[in-house]
Amino acid sequence: MKKYFEKIVLDGISFKVENGEIYGFLGPNGSGKSTTLKILAGVLKPTSGRVEVEGIYVVSNPVEVKKIIGYVPETPTLYESLTPAELFSFIGGIRGIDEKILKERVNRFVEAFEIGKYMNQFIGTLSFGTKQKISLIASFLHDPRVIIMDESMNGLDPKSARILRELLIRFRDEGKSIIFSTHVLPLAEMICDRIGLIYEGKLIAEGTMDELREKAQEENLEDIFLKLTKSKDDMANIIQALQEVL
Amino acid sequence: MMNIVQYIYREVHYRIVQKNPMLKNNPARYNHALKIALSMKKALSYQFLSYLLFGFFSGMGVFVISSLDVISTYVVFLSIIPFIFAVFITSVQGSNVVYMGVFEPLKSLPLKLGSKYLSFYLLLEILPSLGIVLPTSIVIAIKYPLPGIISFFWFLAGIFLGHIIGLLILVLFGLKIRQRAGKSELLVNIVRAILFFLFFGIFYAFVYMQNYIMEHSGEWAGLIGRYSIIFPFSSGTIFHPLFSTILLILYLALLAPIYYLMIHRIWEGIMEPRVVFGEKEIKGYKIKSKPTIFTLIGKDMKILIRRTALLAGFLITLYIVFPQIFMVLSTGNFPILNAVIILIMIGAFSAGGIDAILKIDINAIEFLRTLPLRKRDFVIGKIISMSVVPWGIGMAILIIALYYNGLYALILIPHVFLLPFIASSVVMLYYFHYKEEDIGIPDLKKTDLVVLFLILMLIMGIISIPLIFHLVWVSEVVAFAIFLLLLIFLRR
Ligand SMILES: Nc1ncnc2c1ncn2[C@@H]1O[C@H](COP(=O)(O)OP(=O)(O)O)[C@@H](O)[C@H]1O
Ligand SMILES: [Mg+2]
């Protein structure tokens, strides 16, 4: 459970992500996805409840957990007046990554996401998408066993989005656990092994695509989503109301 | 108008409360802090009242003094307080406002000269400090109405002057965003720092003007000769109302256009942060991996040099100690004991840079929390970062002392290094003694700063007791003992 002071925003959420699995986390805006992911990453503390990553308790041992997690936040908040090269060095230093390995990893990622020309520019002056790429690389540098991503496809150009997608599939095949939230339903449908649907702080459905289809009696994920979050019926009314004022 | 000032106020204070780790896990205190922080009227009057309490006692002192000379000297010293507040709040808080991006939403609105709101907001933050001086003005006014009122105007003038100096710091240091890293940035910033000191040169120019007038005019010469017309000494003229008023008007006439110019420059800076391109595009890039503490300090130094607004706060110890060094040196010799006293002063004022040091991470705190970084490492990194400037000044003192006293001056070395470290450690332990491992940016309340300053004065006092008996060695042993004690605390 997570309370933001008075308000309960997460309640009775419980799920497990296996090794070698991609878990998709869906839900309307404000339903509690980011809060859940932050708690998993040890960035935020739950008001009550137990969170375990690879056998380590996140609440009592956040530093150890952060060593094996790569967390990509919803909005990249990085040091604006460092350059990407300096930021990666910074992360390497804090995480104690061997310099040679670090260099190699950075070089590969920089090539893959085509950000070589920005490497000596201050992060504050870069576009949102470029910052997002840097934020992604920043959380992959230590080769984490668990990857937590919060709407990380936002702002990526098609090529980088594709690379990231392929990368995630590779990571899964290597046995890493991946959990990510997204509003890009086709992506979720395509790569997720299991999907959790969160609505107003509660996990209202969970399972493979087939299991979800069964439950909602709908074919594609968008319809499943709308039906389970009870937004399907009033859609026409909403559109009608908007047209009246515009 | 007030709406926008209030928006800035609330936004700044909301963010400060949000970043405070001590409140994060304590809902009751959090709500309380938020309520106070978000109500501008409440927060400001609360501050005003607490300053008034201070002011009340100092005002009572004036009541029993009968000598006019003593009262005017007292006014001179008192007028420094709101002045320093104004410099500090304008430069540090002003740069925070810009740095945190509070102005971003305003940019898309049709606002003309939005920086005046920034200025008004900052003046609002400064105004409570009038509580310290107001009672004194009232007490003087009870006995001598006109001088009392004029003294108040001098206090106001001090705030205005301090505010303008703060704005100048902002213009020189606070608004630029550079696109590329390069070696030249350090140089440019040094030039700016020199420019800043040149601004104070204007006041030295006053001295020459004063001499000139003294030689060339008859009746005023006596008055001008008796008082320095440079602020804060100028506020000692209150018992010559006409002279004092003319001087005040002169100050206003000089400062008003400068103020207007600054506001303009700041708005230009905010609307279109001048993106400065560094050296030509560098093809390769360097990737290094160093031990944690070095990594942290390296990051701090890089950001401080680039975020020049932070640099201004970082160098604050230098501004405070600079005049003292100057004064001591102007006597032509530099006995070891004087050097030790200055070093102890540096130690006491080492805490000045704390605000800048902690603000470095304010926008990246979420990111820091994603890293497996221990609070202890973070704190030790900060302690060392904070000591850098005082160490630098101390080293300069050491060199000067070596020049005047020969090798015997090497006796100063422990003080040069230990005192800033002790001061920084005390400050950091004060702020980060909370239990959680979470890294955050503690909120620096002015009352906290006062308490801290008193603690530091106490510690420096203990270290300087042996000096009364000219026992530099003993003083060093004491400092070393305190140092060891702090190390034990830090290991926890
Ligand atoms: N720092 C915060 N303080 C108070 N409430 C918050 C905070 N962050 C998020 N919330 C609330 O928690 C709920 C869940 O938010 P979030 O986890 O960001 O949702 P999502 O990521 O699914 O859009 C929302 O109602 C939001 O208003
Ligand atoms: Mg979210």
Short mmCIF file of N, CA, C and O in Angstrom, two decimals, chain B residues 57 89 126 182 195 213 258 286 291 318 336-337 350 443 453:
data_model
loop_
_atom_site.label_atom_id
_atom_site.label_comp_id
_atom_site.label_asym_id
_atom_site.label_seq_id
_atom_site.Cartn_x
_atom_site.Cartn_y
_atom_site.Cartn_z
N PHE B 57 15.55 43.24 21.34
CA PHE B 57 16.64 43.28 22.32
C PHE B 57 17.71 44.28 21.94
O PHE B 57 18.19 45.05 22.77
N ILE B 89 20.16 36.70 -0.21
CA ILE B 89 18.88 36.18 -0.70
C ILE B 89 18.72 36.47 -2.19
O ILE B 89 18.31 35.60 -2.96
N ILE B 126 13.24 39.36 1.48
CA ILE B 126 14.22 40.08 2.28
C ILE B 126 13.56 40.90 3.39
O ILE B 126 14.08 41.03 4.49
N GLY B 182 34.06 23.11 -22.00
CA GLY B 182 35.37 23.45 -22.54
C GLY B 182 36.25 24.01 -21.45
O GLY B 182 35.79 24.37 -20.38
N LEU B 195 35.37 41.08 -12.24
CA LEU B 195 34.42 42.15 -12.54
C LEU B 195 33.58 42.47 -11.32
O LEU B 195 33.32 43.63 -11.00
N ILE B 213 36.31 66.49 -2.39
CA ILE B 213 35.37 67.48 -1.88
C ILE B 213 35.94 68.15 -0.63
O ILE B 213 35.84 69.36 -0.45
N ILE B 258 20.79 51.94 -12.13
CA ILE B 258 21.48 50.64 -12.14
C ILE B 258 20.45 49.52 -11.96
O ILE B 258 20.47 48.51 -12.65
N LYS B 286 35.44 11.67 -23.52
CA LYS B 286 36.20 10.91 -22.54
C LYS B 286 35.26 10.21 -21.57
O LYS B 286 34.34 10.81 -21.04
N PRO B 291 36.87 6.32 -8.21
CA PRO B 291 36.19 5.92 -6.96
C PRO B 291 35.05 6.89 -6.61
O PRO B 291 35.08 8.06 -6.99
N LEU B 318 34.78 33.57 0.64
CA LEU B 318 35.79 34.48 0.11
C LEU B 318 35.36 35.93 0.28
O LEU B 318 36.13 36.78 0.73
N ILE B 336 52.16 35.48 12.95
CA ILE B 336 51.53 34.16 12.90
C ILE B 336 50.18 34.18 13.61
O ILE B 336 49.20 33.61 13.13
N LEU B 337 50.15 34.87 14.75
CA LEU B 337 48.91 34.84 15.52
C LEU B 337 47.75 35.44 14.73
O LEU B 337 46.63 34.92 14.74
N SER B 350 33.13 28.89 6.92
CA SER B 350 33.15 27.85 5.89
C SER B 350 31.75 27.40 5.55
O SER B 350 31.48 26.93 4.45
N ASP B 443 16.08 21.41 3.85
CA ASP B 443 15.68 22.80 3.75
C ASP B 443 16.51 23.63 4.72
O ASP B 443 16.66 23.28 5.87
N PHE B 453 25.57 28.56 12.98
CA PHE B 453 26.64 29.54 13.10
C PHE B 453 27.10 29.64 14.55
O PHE B 453 28.30 29.70 14.83
#
